[in-house]
Amino acid sequence: TILFVGVMKGSQCVELLFNFLKKHKDYKLKLIGVCVGDTYKKYTRMIREYAIENQVYFPNRFSSDRELEEISKTCQVGVALYDITPTNGTYYTDPGKVKTYASLGLPIIMSNMSAIAPYIKRFNCGILVHNDEEELEKALLEMKKNYTKYLDGLKKFSDYFYYETHY
């Protein structure tokens, strides 16, 4: 089960996850956060048209920290995919969802961008991808095969960024 946390907008490649689910019926996705307007309509239409309703949990609301913790216990990986062009603001920032996944104990699959990406690679707590369905599939298979390795890397990543020692 894949976890996606945060406000959903077009620059976060959620459509790529839907396409992946359409072809991989043994995977599930939990979308935790808010999606509004045309993007919400588009996503709900895609879920219906792709016949992936049984694979996608999409309450379309904010969740409390406690609720998010409970949901995350049913997931194996957190996904942080982004439009990787310099016109996307996330290209220049440090996305919070990566640290959220780490704090929840979930290895990360992330677009190869932003200042945190080298640390994902350095500590081997996740896999960096280019926004490609085939690459996503390979990353999920690799993570499944070597899950303990990524959990160990996640511990090192979290220890490195622990606020009392990092700052």
CSV table of N, CA and C in Angstrom, one decimal, residues 4-153:
chain,number,residue,atom,x,y,z
A,4,PHE,N,0.2,8.7,0.0
A,4,PHE,CA,0.4,10.0,-0.5
A,4,PHE,C,-0.2,11.0,0.5
A,5,VAL,N,0.5,11.9,1.1
A,5,VAL,CA,0.0,12.9,2.1
A,5,VAL,C,0.2,14.3,1.5
A,6,GLY,N,-0.8,15.1,1.7
A,6,GLY,CA,-0.6,16.5,1.4
A,6,GLY,C,-1.8,17.0,0.5
A,7,VAL,N,-1.7,18.3,0.3
A,7,VAL,CA,-2.6,19.0,-0.6
A,7,VAL,C,-2.4,18.5,-2.0
A,8,MET,N,-3.4,18.0,-2.7
A,8,MET,CA,-3.2,17.5,-4.0
A,8,MET,C,-3.5,18.5,-5.1
A,9,LYS,N,-2.4,18.6,-6.0
A,9,LYS,CA,-2.5,19.5,-7.1
A,9,LYS,C,-1.9,18.9,-8.3
A,10,GLY,N,-2.1,19.5,-9.5
A,10,GLY,CA,-1.6,18.9,-10.7
A,10,GLY,C,-0.1,18.6,-10.8
A,11,SER,N,0.7,19.4,-10.0
A,11,SER,CA,2.2,19.2,-10.1
A,11,SER,C,2.7,18.1,-9.3
A,12,GLN,N,1.8,17.2,-8.7
A,12,GLN,CA,2.3,16.2,-7.8
A,12,GLN,C,2.2,14.8,-8.4
A,13,CYS,N,1.9,14.7,-9.7
A,13,CYS,CA,1.9,13.4,-10.5
A,13,CYS,C,1.0,12.3,-9.9
A,14,VAL,N,-0.1,12.7,-9.3
A,14,VAL,CA,-1.1,11.7,-8.8
A,14,VAL,C,-1.6,10.9,-9.9
A,15,GLU,N,-1.8,11.5,-11.1
A,15,GLU,CA,-2.3,10.7,-12.3
A,15,GLU,C,-1.3,9.6,-12.6
A,16,LEU,N,0.0,9.7,-12.4
A,16,LEU,CA,0.9,8.7,-12.7
A,16,LEU,C,0.6,7.5,-11.7
A,17,LEU,N,0.3,7.8,-10.5
A,17,LEU,CA,-0.1,6.7,-9.6
A,17,LEU,C,-1.4,6.0,-10.0
A,18,PHE,N,-2.3,6.7,-10.5
A,18,PHE,CA,-3.6,6.1,-11.0
A,18,PHE,C,-3.3,5.2,-12.2
A,19,ASN,N,-2.5,5.7,-13.1
A,19,ASN,CA,-2.1,4.8,-14.3
A,19,ASN,C,-1.4,3.6,-13.8
A,20,PHE,N,-0.5,3.7,-12.8
A,20,PHE,CA,0.1,2.5,-12.3
A,20,PHE,C,-0.9,1.5,-11.7
A,21,LEU,N,-1.8,2.0,-10.9
A,21,LEU,CA,-2.8,1.2,-10.2
A,21,LEU,C,-3.7,0.4,-11.3
A,22,LYS,N,-4.0,1.1,-12.3
A,22,LYS,CA,-4.8,0.5,-13.3
A,22,LYS,C,-4.2,-0.8,-13.9
A,23,LYS,N,-2.9,-0.8,-14.0
A,23,LYS,CA,-2.2,-2.0,-14.5
A,23,LYS,C,-1.7,-2.9,-13.4
A,24,HIS,N,-1.7,-2.5,-12.2
A,24,HIS,CA,-1.2,-3.3,-11.1
A,24,HIS,C,-2.3,-3.4,-10.0
A,25,LYS,N,-3.1,-4.4,-10.1
A,25,LYS,CA,-4.3,-4.5,-9.2
A,25,LYS,C,-3.9,-5.0,-7.8
A,26,ASP,N,-2.7,-5.4,-7.6
A,26,ASP,CA,-2.2,-5.9,-6.3
A,26,ASP,C,-1.7,-4.8,-5.4
A,27,TYR,N,-1.7,-3.5,-5.9
A,27,TYR,CA,-1.3,-2.4,-5.2
A,27,TYR,C,-2.5,-1.5,-4.8
A,28,LYS,N,-2.4,-0.8,-3.6
A,28,LYS,CA,-3.4,0.1,-3.2
A,28,LYS,C,-2.7,1.5,-2.9
A,29,LEU,N,-3.6,2.5,-2.9
A,29,LEU,CA,-3.1,3.8,-2.7
A,29,LEU,C,-4.0,4.5,-1.7
A,30,LYS,N,-3.4,5.2,-0.7
A,30,LYS,CA,-4.2,6.0,0.2
A,30,LYS,C,-3.8,7.5,0.0
A,31,LEU,N,-4.7,8.3,-0.4
A,31,LEU,CA,-4.5,9.7,-0.7
A,31,LEU,C,-5.1,10.4,0.5
A,32,ILE,N,-4.2,11.0,1.3
A,32,ILE,CA,-4.6,11.7,2.6
A,32,ILE,C,-4.3,13.2,2.4
A,33,GLY,N,-5.3,13.9,2.3
A,33,GLY,CA,-5.2,15.4,2.2
A,33,GLY,C,-6.4,15.9,1.4
A,34,VAL,N,-6.3,17.2,1.0
A,34,VAL,CA,-7.4,17.8,0.4
A,34,VAL,C,-7.1,18.1,-1.1
A,35,CYS,N,-8.1,17.9,-1.9
A,35,CYS,CA,-8.1,18.2,-3.3
A,35,CYS,C,-9.3,18.9,-3.7
A,36,VAL,N,-9.2,20.0,-4.4
A,36,VAL,CA,-10.4,20.8,-4.7
A,36,VAL,C,-10.6,21.1,-6.2
A,37,GLY,N,-11.8,21.6,-6.5
A,37,GLY,CA,-12.1,22.1,-7.8
A,37,GLY,C,-12.0,21.1,-8.9
A,38,ASP,N,-11.4,21.6,-10.0
A,38,ASP,CA,-11.3,20.7,-11.2
A,38,ASP,C,-10.4,19.5,-11.0
A,39,THR,N,-9.4,19.7,-10.2
A,39,THR,CA,-8.5,18.6,-9.9
A,39,THR,C,-9.2,17.5,-9.2
A,40,TYR,N,-10.0,17.8,-8.2
A,40,TYR,CA,-10.8,16.8,-7.5
A,40,TYR,C,-11.7,16.1,-8.5
A,41,LYS,N,-12.4,16.8,-9.3
A,41,LYS,CA,-13.3,16.2,-10.3
A,41,LYS,C,-12.5,15.3,-11.3
A,42,LYS,N,-11.4,15.8,-11.7
A,42,LYS,CA,-10.5,14.9,-12.6
A,42,LYS,C,-10.1,13.6,-11.9
A,43,TYR,N,-9.6,13.7,-10.6
A,43,TYR,CA,-9.2,12.5,-9.9
A,43,TYR,C,-10.3,11.6,-9.7
A,44,THR,N,-11.4,12.0,-9.2
A,44,THR,CA,-12.6,11.1,-9.0
A,44,THR,C,-13.0,10.5,-10.3
A,45,ARG,N,-13.0,11.2,-11.4
A,45,ARG,CA,-13.4,10.7,-12.7
A,45,ARG,C,-12.4,9.6,-13.1
A,46,MET,N,-11.1,9.9,-12.9
A,46,MET,CA,-10.1,8.9,-13.3
A,46,MET,C,-10.2,7.6,-12.5
A,47,ILE,N,-10.4,7.8,-11.2
A,47,ILE,CA,-10.6,6.6,-10.3
A,47,ILE,C,-11.7,5.7,-10.8
A,48,ARG,N,-12.8,6.3,-11.2
A,48,ARG,CA,-14.0,5.6,-11.7
A,48,ARG,C,-13.7,5.0,-13.1
A,49,GLU,N,-13.2,5.8,-14.0
A,49,GLU,CA,-12.9,5.3,-15.3
A,49,GLU,C,-11.9,4.2,-15.4
A,50,TYR,N,-10.9,4.2,-14.5
A,50,TYR,CA,-9.8,3.2,-14.4
A,50,TYR,C,-10.3,2.0,-13.6
A,51,ALA,N,-11.5,2.1,-13.0
A,51,ALA,CA,-12.0,1.0,-12.2
A,51,ALA,C,-11.0,0.6,-11.1
A,52,ILE,N,-10.5,1.6,-10.4
A,52,ILE,CA,-9.6,1.4,-9.3
A,52,ILE,C,-10.2,1.8,-7.9
A,53,GLU,N,-11.5,1.9,-7.9
A,53,GLU,CA,-12.2,2.4,-6.7
A,53,GLU,C,-11.8,1.5,-5.5
A,54,ASN,N,-11.6,0.2,-5.7
A,54,ASN,CA,-11.3,-0.7,-4.6
A,54,ASN,C,-9.8,-0.6,-4.2
A,55,GLN,N,-9.0,0.1,-5.0
A,55,GLN,CA,-7.6,0.2,-4.7
A,55,GLN,C,-7.2,1.6,-4.1
A,56,VAL,N,-8.1,2.5,-4.2
A,56,VAL,CA,-7.9,3.9,-3.7
A,56,VAL,C,-8.7,4.3,-2.6
A,57,TYR,N,-8.1,4.7,-1.5
A,57,TYR,CA,-8.8,5.4,-0.3
A,57,TYR,C,-8.5,6.9,-0.5
A,58,PHE,N,-9.6,7.6,-0.6
A,58,PHE,CA,-9.5,9.0,-0.9
A,58,PHE,C,-10.6,9.8,-0.2
A,59,PRO,N,-10.5,10.1,1.1
A,59,PRO,CA,-11.5,10.7,1.9
A,59,PRO,C,-11.6,12.2,1.6
A,60,ASN,N,-10.6,12.8,0.9
A,60,ASN,CA,-10.6,14.2,0.5
A,60,ASN,C,-10.8,15.2,1.7
A,61,ARG,N,-10.0,15.0,2.7
A,61,ARG,CA,-10.1,15.9,3.9
A,61,ARG,C,-8.8,15.9,4.6
A,62,PHE,N,-8.6,16.9,5.5
A,62,PHE,CA,-7.4,16.8,6.3
A,62,PHE,C,-7.6,15.8,7.4
A,63,SER,N,-6.5,15.1,7.8
A,63,SER,CA,-6.6,14.1,8.9
A,63,SER,C,-5.7,14.6,10.1
A,64,SER,N,-6.1,14.3,11.2
A,64,SER,CA,-5.3,14.6,12.4
A,64,SER,C,-4.0,13.8,12.4
A,65,ASP,N,-3.1,14.3,13.2
A,65,ASP,CA,-1.8,13.5,13.3
A,65,ASP,C,-2.0,12.1,13.8
A,66,ARG,N,-2.9,11.9,14.7
A,66,ARG,CA,-3.2,10.6,15.2
A,66,ARG,C,-3.8,9.7,14.2
A,67,GLU,N,-4.8,10.3,13.4
A,67,GLU,CA,-5.4,9.6,12.3
A,67,GLU,C,-4.4,9.2,11.2
A,68,LEU,N,-3.5,10.1,10.9
A,68,LEU,CA,-2.5,9.9,9.9
A,68,LEU,C,-1.6,8.7,10.4
A,69,GLU,N,-1.2,8.8,11.6
A,69,GLU,CA,-0.4,7.7,12.2
A,69,GLU,C,-1.0,6.3,12.0
A,70,GLU,N,-2.3,6.2,12.3
A,70,GLU,CA,-3.0,5.0,12.2
A,70,GLU,C,-3.1,4.5,10.7
A,71,ILE,N,-3.4,5.5,9.8
A,71,ILE,CA,-3.5,5.1,8.4
A,71,ILE,C,-2.1,4.6,7.9
A,72,SER,N,-1.1,5.3,8.3
A,72,SER,CA,0.3,5.0,7.9
A,72,SER,C,0.7,3.6,8.3
A,73,LYS,N,0.2,3.1,9.3
A,73,LYS,CA,0.5,1.7,9.8
A,73,LYS,C,0.0,0.6,8.8
A,74,THR,N,-0.9,1.0,7.9
A,74,THR,CA,-1.3,0.1,6.9
A,74,THR,C,-0.6,0.2,5.5
A,75,CYS,N,0.4,1.1,5.5
A,75,CYS,CA,1.1,1.4,4.3
A,75,CYS,C,2.6,1.0,4.4
A,76,GLN,N,3.2,0.7,3.3
A,76,GLN,CA,4.6,0.3,3.3
A,76,GLN,C,5.6,1.3,2.7
A,77,VAL,N,5.1,2.3,2.0
A,77,VAL,CA,5.9,3.3,1.3
A,77,VAL,C,5.2,4.6,1.2
A,78,GLY,N,5.9,5.7,1.3
A,78,GLY,CA,5.4,7.1,1.1
A,78,GLY,C,5.9,7.6,-0.3
A,79,VAL,N,5.0,8.2,-1.0
A,79,VAL,CA,5.4,8.7,-2.4
A,79,VAL,C,5.3,10.2,-2.4
A,80,ALA,N,6.4,10.8,-3.0
A,80,ALA,CA,6.5,12.2,-3.1
A,80,ALA,C,7.0,12.5,-4.6
A,81,LEU,N,6.0,12.5,-5.5
A,81,LEU,CA,6.3,12.8,-6.9
A,81,LEU,C,5.9,14.2,-7.2
A,82,TYR,N,6.8,14.8,-8.0
A,82,TYR,CA,6.6,16.2,-8.3
A,82,TYR,C,6.9,16.5,-9.8
A,83,ASP,N,6.3,17.5,-10.3
A,83,ASP,CA,6.7,18.0,-11.6
A,83,ASP,C,8.1,18.5,-11.4
A,84,ILE,N,9.1,18.0,-12.1
A,84,ILE,CA,10.5,18.3,-11.8
A,84,ILE,C,11.0,19.5,-12.6
A,85,THR,N,10.2,20.3,-13.2
A,85,THR,CA,10.6,21.5,-13.9
A,85,THR,C,10.9,22.7,-13.0
A,86,PRO,N,11.8,23.6,-13.4
A,86,PRO,CA,12.2,24.7,-12.5
A,86,PRO,C,11.0,25.7,-12.3
A,87,THR,N,9.9,25.5,-13.0
A,87,THR,CA,8.7,26.4,-12.8
A,87,THR,C,7.9,25.9,-11.6
A,88,ASN,N,8.2,24.7,-11.1
A,88,ASN,CA,7.5,24.2,-9.9
A,88,ASN,C,8.2,24.7,-8.7
A,89,GLY,N,7.5,25.4,-7.8
A,89,GLY,CA,8.1,25.9,-6.6
A,89,GLY,C,8.8,24.9,-5.7
A,90,THR,N,8.3,23.6,-5.7
A,90,THR,CA,8.9,22.6,-4.9
A,90,THR,C,10.3,22.3,-5.4
A,91,TYR,N,10.6,22.6,-6.6
A,91,TYR,CA,12.0,22.4,-7.2
A,91,TYR,C,13.0,23.2,-6.3
A,92,TYR,N,12.6,24.3,-5.7
A,92,TYR,CA,13.5,25.1,-4.9
A,92,TYR,C,13.3,25.0,-3.4
A,93,THR,N,12.5,24.1,-3.0
A,93,THR,CA,12.2,24.0,-1.5
A,93,THR,C,12.5,22.6,-1.0
A,94,ASP,N,12.3,22.4,0.3
A,94,ASP,CA,12.5,21.2,0.9
A,94,ASP,C,11.1,20.6,1.3
A,95,PRO,N,10.6,19.7,0.5
A,95,PRO,CA,9.2,19.3,0.7
A,95,PRO,C,9.0,18.6,2.1
A,96,GLY,N,8.0,19.1,2.8
A,96,GLY,CA,7.7,18.5,4.1
A,96,GLY,C,7.2,17.1,4.1
A,97,LYS,N,6.6,16.7,3.1
A,97,LYS,CA,6.0,15.3,3.0
A,97,LYS,C,7.1,14.3,3.2
A,98,VAL,N,8.3,14.5,2.7
A,98,VAL,CA,9.3,13.6,2.9
A,98,VAL,C,9.7,13.3,4.3
A,99,LYS,N,9.7,14.4,5.1
A,99,LYS,CA,10.0,14.2,6.5
A,99,LYS,C,8.8,13.6,7.3
A,100,THR,N,7.6,13.9,6.8
A,100,THR,CA,6.4,13.3,7.3
A,100,THR,C,6.5,11.8,7.2
A,101,TYR,N,6.8,11.3,6.0
A,101,TYR,CA,7.0,9.9,5.7
A,101,TYR,C,8.0,9.3,6.6
A,102,ALA,N,9.2,10.0,6.8
A,102,ALA,CA,10.2,9.5,7.6
A,102,ALA,C,9.8,9.4,9.1
A,103,SER,N,9.0,10.4,9.5
A,103,SER,CA,8.6,10.4,10.9
A,103,SER,C,7.5,9.2,11.1
A,104,LEU,N,6.9,8.8,10.1
A,104,LEU,CA,5.9,7.7,10.2
A,104,LEU,C,6.6,6.4,10.0
A,105,GLY,N,7.9,6.4,9.7
A,105,GLY,CA,8.6,5.1,9.5
A,105,GLY,C,8.4,4.5,8.2
A,106,LEU,N,8.1,5.3,7.1
A,106,LEU,CA,7.9,4.8,5.8
A,106,LEU,C,9.0,5.1,4.9
A,107,PRO,N,9.6,4.2,4.2
A,107,PRO,CA,10.6,4.5,3.2
A,107,PRO,C,9.9,5.3,2.1
A,108,ILE,N,10.8,6.0,1.3
A,108,ILE,CA,10.3,7.1,0.4
A,108,ILE,C,10.6,6.8,-1.0
A,109,ILE,N,9.7,7.0,-1.9
A,109,ILE,CA,9.9,7.0,-3.3
A,109,ILE,C,9.6,8.5,-3.7
A,110,MET,N,10.6,9.1,-4.3
A,110,MET,CA,10.6,10.6,-4.5
A,110,MET,C,11.1,10.9,-5.9
A,111,SER,N,10.5,11.9,-6.5
A,111,SER,CA,11.1,12.5,-7.7
A,111,SER,C,12.5,13.0,-7.4
A,112,ASN,N,13.4,12.8,-8.4
A,112,ASN,CA,14.8,13.2,-8.2
A,112,ASN,C,14.9,14.7,-8.3
A,113,MET,N,14.6,15.4,-7.2
A,113,MET,CA,14.7,16.9,-7.2
A,113,MET,C,14.7,17.4,-5.8
A,114,SER,N,14.9,18.6,-5.6
A,114,SER,CA,15.0,19.3,-4.3
A,114,SER,C,16.2,19.0,-3.5
A,115,ALA,N,16.4,19.8,-2.5
A,115,ALA,CA,17.6,19.7,-1.7
A,115,ALA,C,17.7,18.4,-0.8
A,116,ILE,N,16.5,17.8,-0.6
A,116,ILE,CA,16.5,16.6,0.3
A,116,ILE,C,16.9,15.3,-0.5
A,117,ALA,N,16.8,15.3,-1.8
A,117,ALA,CA,17.0,14.1,-2.7
A,117,ALA,C,18.4,13.5,-2.4
A,118,PRO,N,19.5,14.3,-2.3
A,118,PRO,CA,20.8,13.6,-2.1
A,118,PRO,C,20.8,12.8,-0.8
A,119,TYR,N,20.0,13.3,0.2
A,119,TYR,CA,20.0,12.6,1.5
A,119,TYR,C,19.2,11.3,1.4
A,120,ILE,N,18.2,11.3,0.6
A,120,ILE,CA,17.5,10.1,0.4
A,120,ILE,C,18.4,9.0,-0.2
A,121,LYS,N,19.2,9.4,-1.1
A,121,LYS,CA,20.2,8.5,-1.7
A,121,LYS,C,21.3,8.2,-0.8
A,122,ARG,N,21.8,9.2,-0.1
A,122,ARG,CA,23.0,9.0,0.8
A,122,ARG,C,22.7,8.0,1.9
A,123,PHE,N,21.5,8.1,2.5
A,123,PHE,CA,21.1,7.2,3.6
A,123,PHE,C,20.4,6.0,3.2
A,124,ASN,N,20.1,5.9,1.9
A,124,ASN,CA,19.4,4.7,1.3
A,124,ASN,C,18.1,4.4,2.0
A,125,CYS,N,17.3,5.5,2.2
A,125,CYS,CA,16.0,5.4,2.9
A,125,CYS,C,14.9,5.5,1.9
A,126,GLY,N,15.2,5.4,0.6
A,126,GLY,CA,14.2,5.5,-0.4
A,126,GLY,C,14.9,5.4,-1.8
A,127,ILE,N,14.1,5.6,-2.8
A,127,ILE,CA,14.5,5.5,-4.1
A,127,ILE,C,14.1,6.8,-4.9
A,128,LEU,N,15.0,7.4,-5.6
A,128,LEU,CA,14.7,8.6,-6.4
A,128,LEU,C,14.3,8.1,-7.8
A,129,VAL,N,13.3,8.7,-8.3
A,129,VAL,CA,12.8,8.4,-9.7
A,129,VAL,C,12.6,9.6,-10.5
A,130,HIS,N,12.5,9.4,-11.8
A,130,HIS,CA,12.0,10.4,-12.7
A,130,HIS,C,10.6,10.0,-12.9
A,131,ASN,N,9.7,10.9,-13.2
A,131,ASN,CA,8.3,10.6,-13.2
A,131,ASN,C,7.9,9.8,-14.4
A,132,ASP,N,8.2,8.5,-14.2
A,132,ASP,CA,7.9,7.5,-15.3
A,132,ASP,C,7.3,6.3,-14.6
A,133,GLU,N,6.3,5.8,-15.3
A,133,GLU,CA,5.5,4.6,-14.7
A,133,GLU,C,6.4,3.4,-14.6
A,134,GLU,N,7.3,3.2,-15.6
A,134,GLU,CA,8.1,2.0,-15.5
A,134,GLU,C,9.2,2.1,-14.4
A,135,GLU,N,9.7,3.3,-14.2
A,135,GLU,CA,10.6,3.6,-13.1
A,135,GLU,C,10.0,3.4,-11.8
A,136,LEU,N,8.7,3.9,-11.7
A,136,LEU,CA,8.0,3.7,-10.4
A,136,LEU,C,7.8,2.2,-10.1
A,137,GLU,N,7.4,1.5,-11.1
A,137,GLU,CA,7.3,0.0,-10.9
A,137,GLU,C,8.6,-0.6,-10.4
A,138,LYS,N,9.7,-0.3,-11.1
A,138,LYS,CA,11.0,-0.9,-10.7
A,138,LYS,C,11.3,-0.5,-9.3
A,139,ALA,N,11.0,0.8,-8.9
A,139,ALA,CA,11.3,1.3,-7.6
A,139,ALA,C,10.5,0.5,-6.5
A,140,LEU,N,9.2,0.3,-6.8
A,140,LEU,CA,8.4,-0.4,-5.8
A,140,LEU,C,8.8,-1.9,-5.7
A,141,LEU,N,9.2,-2.5,-6.8
A,141,LEU,CA,9.7,-3.9,-6.7
A,141,LEU,C,11.0,-4.0,-6.0
A,142,GLU,N,11.9,-3.0,-6.2
A,142,GLU,CA,13.2,-3.0,-5.5
A,142,GLU,C,13.0,-2.8,-4.0
A,143,MET,N,12.1,-1.9,-3.7
A,143,MET,CA,11.8,-1.6,-2.3
A,143,MET,C,11.2,-2.9,-1.6
A,144,LYS,N,10.3,-3.5,-2.3
A,144,LYS,CA,9.7,-4.7,-1.8
A,144,LYS,C,10.7,-5.8,-1.5
A,145,LYS,N,11.7,-6.0,-2.5
A,145,LYS,CA,12.7,-7.0,-2.4
A,145,LYS,C,13.7,-6.7,-1.2
A,146,ASN,N,14.0,-5.5,-1.0
A,146,ASN,CA,15.0,-5.1,0.0
A,146,ASN,C,14.4,-4.1,1.1
A,147,TYR,N,13.2,-4.4,1.5
A,147,TYR,CA,12.5,-3.5,2.4
A,147,TYR,C,13.3,-3.2,3.7
A,148,THR,N,13.9,-4.2,4.3
A,148,THR,CA,14.7,-4.0,5.5
A,148,THR,C,15.8,-3.1,5.3
A,149,LYS,N,16.5,-3.1,4.2
A,149,LYS,CA,17.6,-2.2,3.9
A,149,LYS,C,17.1,-0.8,3.9
A,150,TYR,N,15.9,-0.5,3.4
A,150,TYR,CA,15.4,0.8,3.3
A,150,TYR,C,14.9,1.3,4.7
A,151,LEU,N,14.4,0.4,5.5
A,151,LEU,CA,14.0,0.7,6.9
A,151,LEU,C,15.3,1.1,7.7
A,152,ASP,N,16.4,0.3,7.5
A,152,ASP,CA,17.6,0.7,8.2
A,152,ASP,C,18.1,2.1,7.7
A,153,GLY,N,18.0,2.3,6.4
A,153,GLY,CA,18.4,3.6,5.9
A,153,GLY,C,17.6,4.8,6.5
